[in-house]
Amino acid sequence: MLKIDNLHARVEGDAGVVEILKGLSLGVPAGEVHAIMGPNGSGKSTLSHIIAGRDDYEVTAGSVNLSGEEILDLDPNERAAKGVFLSFQHPMEIPGVATMNFIRTALNAQRKARGEAEVSAADFLRLIREKTKLVGLTDEKLKRPFNVGFSGGEKKRMEMLQMAIFEPRFCIMDETDSGLDIDALKMVGDVVNSLRGPDRGFLVITHYQRLLEHIRPDHVHVLAGGRIVKSGGPELAAELEKSGYDQFIEAA
Amino acid sequence: MAAGLKDMPERALSAQLQATFSASKADPVRLAAFERFQKTGLPHRRVEGWRWSDLNAALRDFVPANDGVSPIPPSKFSALDPVEIQIVNGRIIRPTGTLPAGLHLDVIPASATIPDLEGNSVVSLTVAMITEALEIRVDAGVKLGQPILVRHIMQCGTMAFVQVAAHLGDGAEATIIETYEDIGAGQGGFYSSLFHSDICAGATLKRRMLQNTNADAVVHAMFAANLAGGAHLNQVGLSTGGRLSRHETLAQYVGSEASAELSSAALVDASRHADFTSKILHAASGCQTRQIHKGVARDKGRAVFQGKFDVQRVAQQTDAQMSADALLLSDTSEAYHKPELEIYADDVQCAHGSTSGALDDDAMFYLRQRGLDEEMARSLLIEAFLGEVIDNLEEGEAPVFRDAIALWLKGQGA
Ligand SMILES: Nc1ncnc2c1ncn2[C@@H]1O[C@H](COP(=O)(O)OP(=O)(O)O)[C@@H](O)[C@H]1O
Ligand SMILES: [Mg+2]
């Protein structure tokens, strides 16, 4: 479903050009959940932003292919309409933007781009009520401007709310579990497991084994120094949590 | 350095001003005003307070057209069922129906109500040019349910001068909506209005101002308010600019415990220019001022904000806050914001802040990741930026302002 081949990317920072991804290859077949672990600064968020279409990064080589289609030339909203969803590591507060209105506008924009009918106001209200309960937010939170004054955990719940509503085909979750308590972790697991299916893929970026106990990944990859340096089964996650990443930092 | 009229005898505008003035029987007040104006001419960028808004240059090639009579469309505020007064090319047309109890509308000799606003030569010119004024009076204790709508309507290309005086008796409440509109084909025009209000003890005036005129129009609107003890002014203004538009607010607290909430927005595109200038004179104790301004500029638009709080020695326990934010949507757009505090009292709480920047890249990416295209994401963020201004409006008024913003976002501002 998602096939990344020999991806090289760099960014123009304050201190000049920085190479971040240096030949990253990865494949997530439909129906599978893959986890990515790796030390801070190894390029995990960069990878997720590039898949979603952030144009701060310059892709100098390689390709990203979703269900047989090259997506690197598509706009972020075109990718979203094709089912790419990113749960941000640091979700934004957007003052002045009404939460419900925004989510509904986004849902309908995606549907329109796919040639599907808009969701009526009444149906949307039913949908968002149901999913709000699922992710453990209160209706009162929906009445606030988007994420304004939310705790870190509430912002992550808002990401999961949107994932549950959009039902994207390919979900990238960038450290969604960081800073969440046990109950919230379970909720994230529930949202992922309820969406899991033969036509969907997940890329779950995490530092911790805990989330992976709720979401049994099919494969675990280690990203270090801008490359996948090791891949394995779910047992690799447990091993990493014990031994740390030092071995890979040296290797990279 | 004044560019007095005598320095530009070739100008069509100065000839016309002279002719218009001579044709009317001037009383001493108007004569003195005309002399004041002639000494200094139109304000230009070397005059204090006009550095970024050169009215003289904006009118350099202006040749006033004769006014015609194009049909006047219904007001965008008509859903509010207002008491509507049209001022067409400077001529005041009172409503024909019966007025709500406690409201009086009259056309009076202009010089009877002229306030002392020395130092602004456009005001002097306006005083010199007008022979009659609209007077709005609301009796003490009367709370008007219907808003009063004053439509400043200008045939494109013409020149017009207007004066309005409002008097709200003790404890009265009224909403006055002013719109600046133009009609007919063509471009340009010069419109100057002078609005003076007395808000008596405990009275509340809500003023709404929406200026949506052609790209070459020059609009100068001066609003002055005297607030007595416990009086309240709530003002929301929005301008899409013109060749040059300037909206001035000059409020003074003459009684204690009075307050004002002032919010304004300038939306400028193409090579339009909008200026909001204000001075709030705190001359009594315990008054509260809240002022916010938002400027949004794209293309070669220029947004100007000059806000000043003057806090006199007697104005102890003043609580005054001002913020001005600019959003620049292109490299060629400009915003000049100058918030200023002048404080002579010691027991006061005063603050001002100013920000300027482009749309937030992270927010743009976030919205687009969720499926909004660039245009939608941009519009949503600009509307969010302007949200605080709209929040100060009543339920029925907000949609009209929102529509004006939406049209501007689509590039159909006027
Ligand atoms: N926009 C950017 N500008 C400059 N440097 C960046 C930018 N984005 C990422 N980097 C740098 O690239 C490296 C990888 O960052 P990131 O992808 O956020 O790592 P991770 O998510 O694995 O912690 C870091 O050294 C980071 O400082
Ligand atoms: Mg990261």
XYZ file of C-alpha atoms and ligand atoms in Angstrom:
694
model
C 0.000 0.000 0.000
C 2.725 2.477 0.984
C 6.074 1.988 -0.706
C 8.993 4.271 0.002
C 12.074 3.755 -2.079
C 15.540 5.182 -1.480
C 14.197 8.469 -0.100
C 16.697 11.282 0.305
C 15.573 14.581 1.784
C 17.159 17.697 3.138
C 16.136 20.954 4.692
C 17.557 24.430 4.582
C 18.061 25.304 8.229
C 19.618 28.296 9.949
C 22.971 26.566 9.846
C 22.787 25.710 6.157
C 21.507 22.623 4.364
C 20.963 19.528 6.527
C 20.599 16.070 5.028
C 17.983 14.263 7.084
C 16.829 11.224 5.150
C 19.646 9.337 3.474
C 18.232 6.537 1.388
C 15.211 5.397 3.370
C 13.250 2.424 2.034
C 10.139 0.984 3.599
C 7.030 -0.927 2.532
C 3.758 -1.224 4.408
C 1.395 -3.683 2.698
C -2.367 -3.076 2.954
C -3.849 -4.453 6.134
C -0.619 -4.155 8.133
C 0.576 -2.044 11.019
C 4.246 -1.111 11.067
C 6.004 0.566 13.924
C 8.985 2.864 13.607
C 11.277 3.388 16.556
C 14.467 5.332 16.708
C 16.522 7.888 18.563
C 15.545 11.547 18.740
C 16.598 13.492 15.704
C 16.838 10.440 13.478
C 14.263 11.768 10.995
C 10.987 10.136 12.089
C 8.912 13.323 12.053
C 10.619 14.445 8.869
C 9.541 11.205 7.219
C 5.943 11.640 8.371
C 5.835 15.260 7.168
C 7.260 14.327 3.781
C 4.679 11.592 3.285
C 1.964 14.132 4.192
C 3.365 16.746 1.797
C 5.092 19.426 3.842
C 7.117 21.442 1.364
C 9.821 22.700 3.732
C 11.753 19.552 2.892
C 13.446 19.048 -0.417
C 13.283 15.499 -1.692
C 16.474 15.011 -3.691
C 15.996 11.370 -4.630
C 13.604 8.469 -4.198
C 9.875 7.975 -4.360
C 6.785 7.604 -2.197
C 4.060 5.478 -3.678
C 0.558 5.036 -2.242
C -1.524 2.195 -3.703
C 0.386 2.349 -6.966
C 0.395 6.117 -7.315
C 3.386 8.411 -6.892
C 2.341 11.061 -4.395
C 5.376 13.320 -4.013
C 4.024 15.836 -6.538
C 0.592 16.067 -4.928
C -0.549 18.884 -2.653
C -1.082 18.016 1.018
C -4.870 18.276 0.621
C -4.781 15.987 -2.429
C -2.892 13.426 -0.390
C -5.397 13.828 2.447
C -8.233 13.163 0.009
C -6.429 10.006 -1.100
C -6.436 8.877 2.496
C -3.147 10.039 4.000
C -3.646 11.114 7.602
C -0.984 12.396 9.957
C -1.488 12.442 13.687
C 0.940 15.239 14.547
C 3.606 14.848 17.201
C 2.865 18.413 18.290
C -0.716 19.308 17.284
C -1.355 23.012 16.715
C -3.562 25.371 18.617
C -5.431 27.436 16.047
C -7.113 30.394 17.771
C -10.291 31.688 16.190
C -11.030 28.481 14.272
C -14.249 26.823 15.373
C -13.480 23.148 15.936
C -16.687 21.525 14.686
C -16.898 23.752 11.651
C -13.301 23.025 10.737
C -13.590 19.240 11.048
C -16.778 19.213 9.019
C -15.275 21.466 6.345
C -12.244 19.190 6.171
C -14.336 16.017 5.955
C -16.484 17.448 3.194
C -13.483 18.820 1.310
C -11.943 15.333 1.298
C -15.211 13.767 0.210
C -15.752 16.323 -2.518
C -12.246 15.700 -3.882
C -13.077 11.990 -4.047
C -16.369 12.672 -5.812
C -18.422 11.625 -2.780
C -21.512 13.381 -1.458
C -21.165 15.850 1.414
C -22.139 14.756 4.895
C -25.229 16.620 6.099
C -25.082 18.762 9.217
C -27.283 16.307 11.111
C -25.276 13.235 10.109
C -22.050 15.004 10.962
C -23.355 15.916 14.391
C -24.253 12.291 15.078
C -20.852 11.138 13.844
C -18.809 13.606 15.858
C -20.830 12.964 19.036
C -20.183 9.258 18.787
C -16.462 9.605 18.086
C -15.997 12.294 20.724
C -17.156 9.781 23.288
C -14.856 7.127 21.829
C -11.757 9.329 22.245
C -12.779 10.582 25.660
C -13.302 14.275 24.935
C -16.250 16.264 26.248
C -18.714 18.112 24.002
C -17.612 21.302 25.739
C -14.128 20.886 24.198
C -15.670 20.876 20.729
C -17.122 24.316 21.347
C -13.703 25.832 21.966
C -11.475 27.242 19.243
C -9.346 24.445 17.832
C -7.108 22.945 20.557
C -6.929 26.290 22.373
C -6.128 25.746 26.032
C -6.061 21.962 25.592
C -3.602 19.840 27.565
C -1.090 17.766 25.621
C -3.235 14.683 26.155
C -6.386 16.435 24.964
C -4.628 17.525 21.802
C -3.701 13.906 21.095
C -7.312 12.915 21.675
C -8.327 15.569 19.150
C -5.961 13.942 16.641
C -7.568 10.570 17.298
C -11.026 12.129 16.981
C -10.182 13.315 13.491
C -8.640 9.974 12.553
C -11.790 8.209 13.712
C -14.020 10.597 11.730
C -12.031 10.693 8.477
C -11.386 6.923 8.436
C -8.224 7.447 6.383
C -6.716 4.662 4.307
C -3.203 5.290 5.528
C -2.568 6.571 9.031
C 0.735 7.932 10.234
C 0.869 8.351 13.977
C 3.840 10.424 15.093
C 4.440 9.737 18.785
C 0.738 9.853 19.512
C 1.465 7.958 22.727
C 3.994 10.404 24.171
C 2.648 11.988 27.317
C -0.485 9.849 27.473
C -1.655 8.003 30.570
C -2.675 4.332 30.585
C -6.355 5.002 29.848
C -5.510 7.274 26.948
C -3.102 4.702 25.519
C -5.871 2.159 25.594
C -8.141 4.631 23.781
C -5.516 5.101 21.042
C -5.310 1.327 20.733
C -9.102 1.103 20.484
C -9.250 3.723 17.706
C -6.502 1.976 15.734
C -7.975 -1.476 16.232
C -11.462 -0.326 15.222
C -10.057 1.048 11.961
C -7.765 -1.860 11.257
C -8.790 -3.745 8.154
C -7.569 -5.271 4.907
C -7.659 -1.949 3.004
C -5.863 0.134 5.590
C -2.283 0.651 6.597
C -0.637 2.220 9.666
C 2.768 3.636 10.382
C 3.123 4.066 14.120
C 6.087 6.095 15.330
C 6.803 5.490 18.989
C 9.510 5.279 21.623
C 7.635 2.878 23.811
C 6.629 -0.715 23.916
C 3.475 0.197 25.891
C 1.389 1.372 22.929
C 2.494 -1.649 20.936
C 0.927 -3.886 23.557
C -2.436 -2.413 22.548
C -1.615 -2.336 18.860
C 0.205 -5.486 17.867
C 2.396 -4.328 14.962
C 3.150 -6.687 12.091
C 6.652 -5.285 11.741
C 8.974 -3.019 13.671
C 11.639 -0.869 11.996
C 14.491 1.048 13.509
C 15.143 4.448 11.946
C 18.568 5.883 12.721
C 20.647 8.436 10.887
C 18.005 8.881 8.180
C 17.792 5.197 7.187
C 16.011 2.044 8.259
C 18.841 0.170 9.929
C 16.979 -2.833 11.235
C 13.582 -4.488 10.775
C 11.952 -7.316 12.614
C 8.845 -8.654 14.273
C 7.043 -7.264 17.351
C 9.718 -8.764 19.602
C 12.178 -6.171 18.286
C 10.276 -3.445 20.132
C 10.734 -5.144 23.491
C 14.378 -5.757 22.756
C 14.937 -2.098 21.882
C 13.303 -0.876 25.005
C 15.832 -2.936 26.966
C 18.987 -2.271 24.984
C 18.343 1.289 23.745
C 19.427 2.814 20.476
C 23.128 3.320 21.140
C 24.179 0.450 18.910
C 22.363 2.068 15.972
C 23.610 5.577 16.542
C 27.121 4.244 16.135
C 26.140 2.213 13.106
C 24.503 5.195 11.385
C 6.178 73.338 4.180
C 2.415 73.460 3.935
C 1.072 72.808 0.472
C -1.539 75.523 0.743
C -4.153 76.088 -1.913
C -2.226 79.048 -3.212
C 0.615 76.688 -4.127
C -1.507 74.763 -6.546
C -3.695 77.142 -8.476
C -3.785 74.764 -11.426
C -5.702 72.153 -9.540
C -9.218 71.385 -10.639
C -10.085 70.428 -7.079
C -9.031 73.719 -5.531
C -10.977 75.678 -8.126
C -14.051 73.627 -7.415
C -13.694 73.986 -3.649
C -13.385 77.727 -4.032
C -16.424 77.857 -6.303
C -18.547 75.676 -4.015
C -17.628 77.764 -1.019
C -18.276 81.087 -2.747
C -21.680 79.941 -4.010
C -23.033 79.435 -0.497
C -23.669 82.243 1.956
C -20.925 81.633 4.442
C -21.333 82.532 8.092
C -18.311 83.571 10.201
C -17.699 80.029 11.459
C -17.489 78.577 7.980
C -15.489 81.522 6.723
C -12.931 80.997 9.481
C -12.815 77.267 8.733
C -12.189 77.930 5.057
C -9.403 80.323 5.897
C -7.828 77.715 8.200
C -8.025 75.174 5.427
C -6.593 77.528 2.828
C -3.602 78.242 5.009
C -2.541 74.610 5.247
C -4.205 72.863 2.329
C -4.816 69.143 2.417
C -2.714 67.125 4.859
C 0.322 65.440 3.345
C 3.065 63.135 4.530
C 5.147 65.844 6.175
C 2.270 66.783 8.454
C 2.279 65.100 11.848
C -0.073 62.129 11.890
C -0.247 61.895 8.102
C 3.134 60.399 7.342
C 1.715 57.170 5.942
C -1.491 58.628 4.527
C -0.798 61.407 2.102
C -4.241 62.799 1.388
C -2.825 65.616 -0.661
C -1.108 63.182 -3.020
C -4.179 60.941 -3.201
C -6.237 63.867 -4.495
C -3.547 65.371 -6.705
C -5.226 64.554 -10.006
C -8.774 64.462 -8.748
C -11.319 66.234 -10.917
C -14.746 66.108 -9.283
C -17.495 64.887 -11.580
C -21.025 66.263 -11.591
C -23.276 64.090 -9.481
C -25.795 61.942 -11.277
C -28.596 59.862 -9.850
C -27.958 56.139 -10.102
C -30.464 53.814 -8.478
C -29.729 53.061 -4.839
C -29.799 49.360 -3.928
C -31.261 48.211 -0.619
C -28.824 48.246 2.292
C -27.010 45.091 3.362
C -28.293 45.911 6.832
C -31.955 46.049 5.821
C -32.640 42.712 7.565
C -32.153 44.584 10.851
C -35.172 46.759 10.015
C -33.272 49.990 10.660
C -34.433 53.590 10.628
C -32.662 54.480 7.401
C -31.248 57.867 6.487
C -29.596 58.221 3.115
C -27.051 60.909 2.483
C -26.625 60.954 -1.267
C -23.742 63.047 -2.558
C -24.028 65.047 0.626
C -27.795 65.600 0.490
C -29.646 64.333 3.532
C -32.785 62.289 2.919
C -34.792 61.619 6.051
C -37.030 58.567 6.367
C -40.697 59.173 5.623
C -42.381 56.866 8.150
C -43.004 57.592 11.804
C -39.984 57.321 14.054
C -39.742 55.185 17.171
C -40.739 57.098 20.312
C -37.859 59.097 21.763
C -35.904 59.362 18.507
C -35.687 62.693 16.682
C -34.088 63.274 13.299
C -33.627 66.799 12.000
C -31.732 68.660 9.364
C -30.171 71.671 11.028
C -27.795 74.476 9.993
C -24.368 72.900 10.140
C -22.480 75.585 11.970
C -24.842 75.341 14.929
C -23.201 72.114 16.073
C -19.641 72.375 14.888
C -17.262 70.931 17.433
C -13.810 72.294 17.930
C -11.486 69.911 16.131
C -8.603 72.183 15.409
C -5.518 70.820 13.754
C -7.105 68.691 11.082
C -7.460 70.624 7.864
C -9.833 68.080 6.293
C -12.187 68.776 9.156
C -11.814 72.504 8.552
C -12.551 71.979 4.876
C -15.585 69.877 5.697
C -16.927 72.486 8.102
C -16.414 75.157 5.450
C -18.241 73.201 2.789
C -21.391 72.092 4.597
C -24.488 74.162 5.011
C -26.649 71.629 6.795
C -26.187 68.701 9.135
C -28.124 65.657 10.216
C -29.037 65.735 13.864
C -29.934 62.527 15.690
C -31.351 62.889 19.191
C -32.345 60.101 21.523
C -34.280 61.179 24.604
C -33.018 60.383 28.079
C -33.812 56.881 29.232
C -34.923 55.670 25.796
C -33.490 52.355 24.675
C -33.976 52.126 20.939
C -34.705 48.649 19.652
C -34.294 49.593 16.016
C -30.835 50.569 14.843
C -30.323 53.887 13.054
C -28.704 53.394 9.686
C -26.872 56.306 8.098
C -25.912 55.438 4.541
C -23.207 57.632 3.080
C -23.787 57.140 -0.616
C -21.585 58.678 -3.210
C -21.972 58.669 -6.940
C -18.601 57.445 -8.234
C -16.314 60.343 -9.084
C -18.122 63.079 -7.191
C -17.152 65.128 -4.180
C -19.292 65.348 -1.052
C -19.129 66.725 2.483
C -21.347 65.612 5.335
C -21.932 66.386 8.941
C -23.828 64.329 11.502
C -24.433 65.189 15.127
C -25.815 62.722 17.643
C -27.038 63.366 21.137
C -27.890 60.516 23.487
C -29.633 61.686 26.645
C -28.902 60.297 30.107
C -29.229 56.538 30.149
C -30.270 56.299 26.499
C -29.169 53.400 24.307
C -28.838 53.421 20.546
C -27.052 51.712 17.701
C -25.924 53.826 14.791
C -24.711 51.991 11.722
C -22.824 53.972 9.125
C -22.099 52.589 5.703
C -19.899 54.170 3.079
C -21.032 53.003 -0.330
C -20.756 54.191 -3.861
C -23.138 53.871 -6.766
C -22.953 54.209 -10.519
C -20.271 53.236 -12.975
C -16.817 54.741 -12.893
C -14.175 55.218 -10.277
C -12.906 57.711 -7.794
C -14.601 60.333 -5.692
C -13.854 62.300 -2.553
C -16.063 61.941 0.489
C -15.537 63.600 3.821
C -17.765 63.203 6.828
C -17.701 64.639 10.295
C -19.714 62.916 12.985
C -19.882 64.397 16.428
C -21.628 62.677 19.316
C -22.486 63.474 22.897
C -23.057 60.416 25.012
C -24.621 61.630 28.244
C -24.400 60.071 31.674
C -24.978 56.339 31.669
C -25.878 56.266 27.967
C -24.605 53.654 25.500
C -23.809 54.261 21.856
C -23.019 51.354 19.610
C -21.478 52.532 16.385
C -20.909 50.246 13.433
C -19.020 51.383 10.385
C -18.616 49.527 7.132
C -16.805 51.149 4.241
C -16.879 49.332 0.954
C -16.171 51.698 -1.913
C -14.379 51.659 -5.263
C -10.609 51.260 -5.495
C -10.028 54.922 -6.407
C -12.336 56.506 -3.869
C -10.906 58.818 -1.233
C -12.833 58.701 2.031
C -12.166 60.664 5.186
C -14.449 59.992 8.125
C -14.003 61.682 11.457
C -15.956 60.405 14.424
C -15.766 62.313 17.686
C -17.408 61.333 20.957
C -17.724 62.992 24.339
C -18.502 60.490 27.048
C -20.073 61.688 30.272
C -19.917 59.783 33.559
C -20.701 56.079 33.180
C -21.293 56.423 29.445
C -20.288 53.640 27.108
C -19.138 53.555 23.512
C -18.931 50.307 21.608
C -17.522 50.648 18.122
C -16.789 48.172 15.356
C -15.416 49.377 12.034
C -14.343 47.652 8.860
C -12.834 49.243 5.789
C -11.644 47.767 2.513
C -9.778 50.972 1.783
C -9.637 52.969 -1.406
C -7.097 55.131 -3.138
C -6.993 56.352 0.424
C -9.437 55.908 3.268
C -8.981 57.272 6.738
C -11.271 56.626 9.673
C -10.534 58.696 12.704
C -11.964 58.231 16.148
C -11.523 60.968 18.685
C -13.111 60.026 21.978
C -12.830 61.770 25.293
C -13.982 60.804 28.718
C -15.262 63.910 30.408
C -17.021 62.026 33.205
C -15.669 59.269 35.419
C -16.335 55.527 35.127
C -17.031 55.743 31.406
C -15.818 53.055 29.037
C -15.199 52.232 25.412
C -14.677 49.079 23.410
C -13.224 49.855 20.037
C -12.466 47.323 17.381
C -11.558 47.798 13.776
C -10.278 45.946 10.768
C -8.598 47.102 7.584
C -8.676 44.734 4.614
C -6.656 46.020 1.720
C -5.736 44.494 -1.606
C -4.669 45.781 -5.052
C -3.089 49.155 -4.277
C -5.712 50.183 -1.767
C -4.927 52.053 1.398
C -6.858 52.073 4.658
C -5.953 54.111 7.719
C -7.493 53.840 11.176
C -6.337 56.602 13.457
C -7.631 57.182 16.949
C -7.012 59.196 20.038
C -8.720 58.380 23.288
C -8.418 61.178 25.769
C -8.786 60.001 29.369
C -9.703 63.171 31.231
C -11.675 61.669 34.120
C -11.032 58.967 36.680
C -11.843 55.271 36.568
C -12.454 54.931 32.840
C -11.823 51.772 30.889
C -10.740 51.418 27.263
C -10.314 48.253 25.234
C -9.103 48.672 21.704
C -8.177 46.059 19.135
C -7.207 46.575 15.536
C -6.484 44.055 12.807
C -4.914 44.913 9.485
C -4.824 42.432 6.608
C -2.993 43.377 3.420
C -2.302 41.552 0.203
C -1.021 42.546 -3.259
C 0.230 46.099 -2.780
C -2.293 46.992 -0.095
C -1.290 49.333 2.717
C -2.836 49.152 6.160
C -2.215 51.952 8.629
C -3.111 52.063 12.301
C -2.249 54.931 14.626
C -3.736 54.572 18.068
C -3.074 56.864 20.953
C -4.170 56.768 24.572
C -3.783 60.076 26.271
C -4.126 59.741 30.040
C -4.285 63.053 31.861
C -3.206 63.699 35.421
C -6.790 63.639 36.690
C -7.483 60.277 35.069
C -6.459 58.060 37.975
C -7.528 54.404 37.926
C -7.582 54.392 34.156
C -7.573 50.878 32.736
C -6.680 50.987 29.061
C -5.435 48.305 26.698
C -4.685 48.434 23.030
C -3.546 45.792 20.597
C -2.865 46.029 16.903
C -2.015 43.049 14.735
C -1.097 42.992 11.094
C -1.272 40.075 8.719
C 0.734 40.483 5.537
C -0.238 38.111 2.762
C 2.288 39.186 0.140
C 5.821 40.521 0.005
C 4.589 43.769 -1.507
C 1.869 44.486 1.059
C 2.589 46.894 3.893
C 1.361 47.623 7.378
C 2.290 50.658 9.451
C 1.139 50.315 13.021
C 1.841 52.899 15.654
C 0.318 52.300 19.076
C 1.137 55.089 21.520
C 0.606 55.824 25.201
C 0.961 59.233 26.764
C 0.393 58.957 30.497
C 0.422 61.712 33.090
C -1.408 59.908 35.912
C 0.425 57.484 38.194
C -2.246 55.081 39.394
C -3.186 53.547 36.039
C -3.047 50.267 34.179
C -2.195 50.827 30.558
C -0.755 48.482 27.991
C -0.340 48.189 24.296
C 0.968 45.534 21.976
C 1.548 45.150 18.306
C 2.357 42.175 16.115
C 2.983 41.780 12.435
C 3.539 38.689 10.359
C 2.535 36.346 7.608
C 0.127 33.431 7.842
C 1.510 30.699 10.064
C 3.104 27.955 7.931
C 2.497 25.264 10.538
C -1.196 26.114 10.778
C -1.494 26.204 6.990
C 0.099 22.758 6.726
C -2.088 21.384 9.477
C -5.295 22.542 7.786
C -4.195 21.314 4.385
C -3.188 17.933 5.816
C -6.796 17.669 6.935
C -8.033 18.226 3.392
C -8.505 21.973 2.953
C -7.030 23.383 -0.233
C -4.735 26.375 -0.065
C -7.496 28.911 -0.638
C -9.789 27.404 1.982
C -7.017 27.116 4.546
C -5.943 30.689 3.967
C -9.500 32.004 4.230
C -10.116 30.089 7.432
C -6.994 31.518 9.045
C -7.722 35.076 7.916
C -11.274 34.832 9.233
C -9.851 33.487 12.475
C -7.444 36.428 12.625
C -10.389 38.822 12.275
C -12.566 36.846 14.684
C -12.054 39.102 17.690
C -13.362 42.097 15.767
C -16.514 40.270 14.682
C -17.023 38.947 18.213
C -17.901 42.464 19.321
C -20.948 42.593 17.051
C -24.540 41.742 17.836
C -26.066 38.631 16.350
C -27.872 40.321 13.460
C -24.939 42.564 12.539
C -22.199 39.961 12.373
C -23.396 38.249 9.155
C -23.110 41.501 7.184
C -19.524 41.987 8.321
C -18.750 38.312 7.723
C -20.106 38.608 4.177
C -17.944 41.663 3.562
C -14.902 39.702 4.717
C -15.850 36.674 2.612
C -16.257 38.854 -0.484
C -12.909 40.453 0.159
C -11.293 37.048 0.514
C -12.684 36.106 -2.882
C -11.208 39.271 -4.343
C -14.597 40.916 -4.758
C -14.295 43.390 -1.932
C -15.958 46.190 -3.856
N 12.462 22.331 9.318
C 13.665 21.971 9.793
N 14.685 22.847 9.769
C 15.907 22.508 10.231
N 16.217 21.306 10.732
C 15.248 20.384 10.782
C 13.920 20.677 10.319
N 13.164 19.568 10.493
C 13.980 18.646 11.049
N 15.223 19.127 11.218
C 16.370 18.416 11.765
O 16.381 17.121 11.205
C 16.674 16.145 12.175
C 15.541 15.134 12.270
O 14.427 15.736 12.900
P 13.076 14.966 13.141
O 12.595 14.418 11.857
O 12.155 15.893 13.847
O 13.547 13.819 14.106
P 12.714 12.829 15.033
O 11.265 13.031 14.770
O 13.209 11.495 14.660
O 13.086 13.184 16.453
C 16.925 16.874 13.468
O 18.314 17.067 13.606
C 16.217 18.180 13.269
O 16.834 19.199 13.997
Mg 9.666 13.572 16.000
